Structures are given as C-alpha cells and as structure tokens.
PDB file of C-alpha atoms in Angstrom:
ATOM      1  CA  MET A   4     -50.334 -10.471  62.474  1.00 47.00           C
ATOM      2  CA  SER A   5     -52.902 -12.339  60.524  1.00 65.00           C
ATOM      3  CA  GLU A   6     -56.271 -13.622  61.700  1.00 89.00           C
ATOM      4  CA  LEU A   7     -56.154 -17.113  63.163  1.00 93.00           C
ATOM      5  CA  LYS A   8     -58.185 -19.802  61.800  1.00 97.00           C
ATOM      6  CA  LEU A   9     -61.101 -20.877  64.019  1.00 98.00           C
ATOM      7  CA  LEU A  10     -61.576 -24.624  64.310  1.00 98.00           C
ATOM      8  CA  HIS A  11     -63.734 -24.946  67.285  1.00 98.00           C
ATOM      9  CA  ARG A  12     -65.732 -22.943  69.529  1.00 98.00           C
ATOM     10  CA  ALA A  13     -67.743 -24.126  72.857  1.00 98.00           C
ATOM     11  CA  SER A  14     -69.459 -22.616  75.940  1.00 97.00           C
ATOM     12  CA  MET A  15     -69.105 -24.527  79.130  1.00 97.00           C
ATOM     13  CA  ALA A  16     -71.062 -24.389  82.073  1.00 95.00           C
ATOM     14  CA  ILE A  17     -67.811 -24.324  84.148  1.00 95.00           C
ATOM     15  CA  GLU A  18     -66.797 -21.531  86.517  1.00 95.00           C
ATOM     16  CA  LEU A  19     -63.240 -20.822  86.051  1.00 94.00           C
ATOM     17  CA  THR A  20     -61.599 -20.121  89.165  1.00 92.00           C
ATOM     18  CA  ASN A  21     -57.943 -18.161  89.800  1.00 86.00           C
ATOM     19  CA  GLY A  22     -56.369 -20.266  92.649  1.00 75.00           C
ATOM     20  CA  ASN A  23     -57.125 -17.700  95.440  1.00 67.00           C
ATOM     21  CA  ASP A  24     -58.899 -20.193  97.310  1.00 59.00           C
ATOM     22  CA  GLY A  25     -56.124 -21.469  99.354  1.00 52.00           C
ATOM     23  CA  ARG A  26     -55.247 -24.169  97.099  1.00 49.00           C
ATOM     24  CA  GLY A  27     -51.746 -24.081  98.381  1.00 54.00           C
ATOM     25  CA  SER A  28     -52.398 -24.378 102.224  1.00 50.00           C
ATOM     26  CA  LYS A  29     -54.334 -27.450 102.253  1.00 50.00           C
ATOM     27  CA  TRP A  30     -54.515 -30.720 100.943  1.00 49.00           C
ATOM     28  CA  PHE A  31     -55.978 -30.534  97.380  1.00 56.00           C
ATOM     29  CA  SER A  32     -56.957 -32.819  94.750  1.00 73.00           C
ATOM     30  CA  SER A  33     -56.437 -31.629  91.217  1.00 81.00           C
ATOM     31  CA  ALA A  34     -57.243 -34.832  90.208  1.00 85.00           C
ATOM     32  CA  LYS A  35     -60.937 -35.097  91.745  1.00 88.00           C
ATOM     33  CA  VAL A  36     -61.503 -31.660  90.479  1.00 88.00           C
ATOM     34  CA  ARG A  37     -60.550 -32.892  86.857  1.00 91.00           C
ATOM     35  CA  ASP A  38     -62.986 -35.809  87.262  1.00 92.00           C
ATOM     36  CA  GLN A  39     -65.742 -33.497  88.237  1.00 93.00           C
ATOM     37  CA  ILE A  40     -65.043 -31.234  85.552  1.00 94.00           C
ATOM     38  CA  GLU A  41     -64.724 -34.287  83.175  1.00 95.00           C
ATOM     39  CA  GLY A  42     -68.149 -35.528  84.136  1.00 95.00           C
ATOM     40  CA  VAL A  43     -69.916 -32.252  83.716  1.00 95.00           C
ATOM     41  CA  LEU A  44     -68.051 -31.914  80.278  1.00 96.00           C
ATOM     42  CA  ARG A  45     -69.186 -35.405  79.104  1.00 95.00           C
ATOM     43  CA  ILE A  46     -72.614 -35.026  80.118  1.00 96.00           C
ATOM     44  CA  THR A  47     -73.191 -31.879  78.199  1.00 95.00           C
ATOM     45  CA  GLY A  48     -71.771 -33.280  74.992  1.00 96.00           C
ATOM     46  CA  HIS A  49     -68.132 -31.909  74.572  1.00 96.00           C
ATOM     47  CA  ILE A  50     -66.602 -35.098  73.385  1.00 97.00           C
ATOM     48  CA  ARG A  51     -64.615 -34.844  70.126  1.00 96.00           C
ATOM     49  CA  GLN A  52     -61.940 -36.159  67.987  1.00 97.00           C
ATOM     50  CA  PRO A  53     -58.439 -34.660  68.476  1.00 97.00           C
ATOM     51  CA  PHE A  54     -57.511 -31.682  66.203  1.00 97.00           C
ATOM     52  CA  ALA A  55     -55.425 -32.842  63.441  1.00 95.00           C
ATOM     53  CA  VAL A  56     -53.110 -29.772  63.746  1.00 96.00           C
ATOM     54  CA  PRO A  57     -51.139 -27.941  66.369  1.00 96.00           C
ATOM     55  CA  VAL A  58     -53.316 -25.209  67.976  1.00 97.00           C
ATOM     56  CA  VAL A  59     -53.893 -22.290  70.098  1.00 97.00           C
ATOM     57  CA  VAL A  60     -56.300 -22.212  72.832  1.00 98.00           C
ATOM     58  CA  ARG A  61     -58.219 -19.282  74.128  1.00 98.00           C
ATOM     59  CA  VAL A  62     -60.054 -19.175  77.296  1.00 98.00           C
ATOM     60  CA  THR A  63     -62.805 -16.658  77.966  1.00 98.00           C
ATOM     61  CA  ARG A  64     -64.212 -16.363  81.622  1.00 97.00           C
ATOM     62  CA  VAL A  65     -67.905 -15.139  81.371  1.00 98.00           C
ATOM     63  CA  LEU A  66     -68.485 -13.455  84.459  1.00 97.00           C
ATOM     64  CA  GLY A  67     -71.720 -14.253  86.572  1.00 97.00           C
ATOM     65  CA  VAL A  68     -73.516 -12.201  89.071  1.00 96.00           C
ATOM     66  CA  ARG A  69     -71.334 -10.149  91.293  1.00 95.00           C
ATOM     67  CA  GLN A  70     -67.927 -11.478  90.034  1.00 96.00           C
ATOM     68  CA  GLN A  71     -65.598  -8.802  88.989  1.00 96.00           C
ATOM     69  CA  LEU A  72     -62.615  -8.674  86.778  1.00 96.00           C
ATOM     70  CA  TRP A  73     -59.335 -10.257  87.631  1.00 95.00           C
ATOM     71  CA  ASP A  74     -55.739  -9.400  86.660  1.00 93.00           C
ATOM     72  CA  TYR A  75     -54.920 -10.852  83.512  1.00 91.00           C
ATOM     73  CA  SER A  76     -52.070 -12.524  85.385  1.00 89.00           C
ATOM     74  CA  SER A  77     -54.440 -14.788  87.238  1.00 89.00           C
ATOM     75  CA  GLY A  78     -56.234 -16.228  84.307  1.00 90.00           C
ATOM     76  CA  LEU A  79     -54.813 -19.448  83.966  1.00 91.00           C
ATOM     77  CA  ARG A  80     -53.377 -20.279  87.396  1.00 88.00           C
ATOM     78  CA  GLY A  81     -56.746 -21.677  88.891  1.00 86.00           C
ATOM     79  CA  ASN A  82     -58.534 -24.630  87.562  1.00 92.00           C
ATOM     80  CA  TRP A  83     -57.789 -24.003  83.948  1.00 95.00           C
ATOM     81  CA  LYS A  84     -55.360 -27.107  84.313  1.00 94.00           C
ATOM     82  CA  GLU A  85     -57.824 -29.558  85.147  1.00 94.00           C
ATOM     83  CA  ILE A  86     -60.249 -28.223  82.404  1.00 96.00           C
ATOM     84  CA  GLU A  87     -57.355 -28.636  79.927  1.00 97.00           C
ATOM     85  CA  ASP A  88     -56.686 -32.108  81.304  1.00 96.00           C
ATOM     86  CA  ALA A  89     -60.667 -33.240  81.037  1.00 97.00           C
ATOM     87  CA  LEU A  90     -60.492 -31.896  77.623  1.00 98.00           C
ATOM     88  CA  VAL A  91     -57.761 -34.049  76.555  1.00 97.00           C
ATOM     89  CA  VAL A  92     -59.330 -37.131  78.344  1.00 97.00           C
ATOM     90  CA  LEU A  93     -62.659 -36.144  76.165  1.00 97.00           C
ATOM     91  CA  GLY A  94     -60.197 -36.468  73.037  1.00 97.00           C
ATOM     92  CA  TRP A  95     -59.907 -32.649  72.313  1.00 98.00           C
ATOM     93  CA  PHE A  96     -56.030 -32.816  72.092  1.00 97.00           C
ATOM     94  CA  GLU A  97     -53.847 -35.812  71.756  1.00 97.00           C
ATOM     95  CA  ASP A  98     -51.822 -34.281  74.628  1.00 96.00           C
ATOM     96  CA  ASP A  99     -51.478 -31.121  76.275  1.00 96.00           C
ATOM     97  CA  GLY A 100     -47.814 -30.689  75.451  1.00 96.00           C
ATOM     98  CA  PRO A 101     -46.529 -27.890  73.013  1.00 95.00           C
ATOM     99  CA  LYS A 102     -46.276 -30.218  69.883  1.00 95.00           C
ATOM    100  CA  PHE A 103     -49.996 -29.848  70.180  1.00 96.00           C
ATOM    101  CA  ILE A 104     -51.021 -26.857  71.934  1.00 97.00           C
ATOM    102  CA  THR A 105     -48.802 -23.984  71.242  1.00 96.00           C
ATOM    103  CA  GLU A 106     -50.254 -21.397  72.805  1.00 96.00           C
ATOM    104  CA  VAL A 107     -52.962 -20.735  75.690  1.00 97.00           C
ATOM    105  CA  GLN A 108     -54.673 -17.082  75.505  1.00 97.00           C
ATOM    106  CA  PHE A 109     -56.874 -15.782  78.424  1.00 97.00           C
ATOM    107  CA  ARG A 110     -59.695 -13.265  78.188  1.00 97.00           C
ATOM    108  CA  GLN A 111     -62.566 -12.213  80.113  1.00 97.00           C
ATOM    109  CA  LEU A 112     -66.055 -10.944  79.025  1.00 97.00           C
ATOM    110  CA  VAL A 113     -68.697  -9.087  81.136  1.00 97.00           C
ATOM    111  CA  PRO A 114     -72.074  -9.881  79.616  1.00 97.00           C
ATOM    112  CA  LYS A 115     -74.830  -7.143  79.673  1.00 96.00           C
ATOM    113  CA  LYS A 116     -77.065  -9.432  81.515  1.00 96.00           C
ATOM    114  CA  ARG A 117     -75.099 -11.966  83.753  1.00 96.00           C
ATOM    115  CA  GLY A 118     -76.420 -15.283  84.445  1.00 96.00           C
ATOM    116  CA  SER A 119     -74.069 -18.363  85.939  1.00 97.00           C
ATOM    117  CA  PRO A 120     -70.396 -17.900  85.298  1.00 97.00           C
ATOM    118  CA  SER A 121     -68.908 -19.750  82.361  1.00 97.00           C
ATOM    119  CA  VAL A 122     -66.143 -20.467  80.352  1.00 97.00           C
ATOM    120  CA  ILE A 123     -65.769 -20.117  76.196  1.00 98.00           C
ATOM    121  CA  VAL A 124     -62.894 -22.363  74.710  1.00 98.00           C
ATOM    122  CA  GLU A 125     -61.829 -21.283  71.207  1.00 98.00           C
ATOM    123  CA  VAL A 126     -59.636 -23.650  69.254  1.00 98.00           C
ATOM    124  CA  PHE A 127     -57.801 -22.047  66.501  1.00 98.00           C
ATOM    125  CA  GLU A 128     -54.791 -23.515  64.034  1.00 97.00           C
ATOM    126  CA  SER A 129     -51.553 -22.525  65.376  1.00 95.00           C
ATOM    127  CA  PRO A 130     -49.553 -20.427  62.796  1.00 91.00           C
ATOM    128  CA  LEU A 131     -46.438 -21.814  64.561  1.00 76.00           C
ATOM    129  CA  VAL A 132     -44.619 -24.495  62.659  1.00 65.00           C
ATOM    130  CA  GLU A 133     -42.579 -27.036  64.187  1.00 58.00           C
ATOM    131  CA  VAL A 134     -38.600 -26.305  63.915  1.00 49.00           C
TER     132      VAL A 134
END
C-alpha cells in the first residue's frame, strides 16, 4: 500500500473518551457536548476551509497522566462523533458522510512525558475513488 498524502495535522486540547461513562444509561445530550467541543476548537483556532478531495482521517489519542491504553475497538465509540461533527461546523469537511470521509483510523500514543490528554487529528487525501 502506498503512503497517504498528508493534507493537515492538528493537535487539540480535548480528551478523547471511549463511552464507558454510562452514556447509554442516563440522559445524554450529544449536541451539548458537540457545542462545548466546537467552542474549544473555535477559540484555539481550528477553523478552516473544507478539503477539496475525499479524505482519510486518523485520530490519535494522546494519553495523559495516569491514563491507560484502551482496546482499539473502543477508540471511536465515545466522543469522537461529537468532535467530528464540530469539525464539520468549523469548516473542515463539507459533511461527515462517506462521500467526503472515506475512512477513519484510530491510534494511541503514550508520550514519554505525559501532560494533559489530547487528540491529534490528521487528514490525508483518500486513495479511494468514487465508483
């Protein structure tokens, strides 16, 4: 497989969650969470124009102090959807559908010196062509 072409990389001061916080057992407002995330991203300058081509998005969870690695199947089930929706509002993508985002990958990073948890979002040109 050929190397993907990196279009954009951003580090965000947001903690990625995995949904193990009782989300399904009590009232939960994903719109409220999305609005909070959008506010943080807007203030920290993550507004941009949409990518002109379909993309692959790589989400990297950067572990903070006392955090442990997750099972990789847990990576995108928490608040990633709200982060992605906030990025749509901030102009990163026309929409989060498969016409614009062809794949989302999840990774984790354990820094040698841990600080606050964060997330790195990398956007690559998608090698997939529309059929």
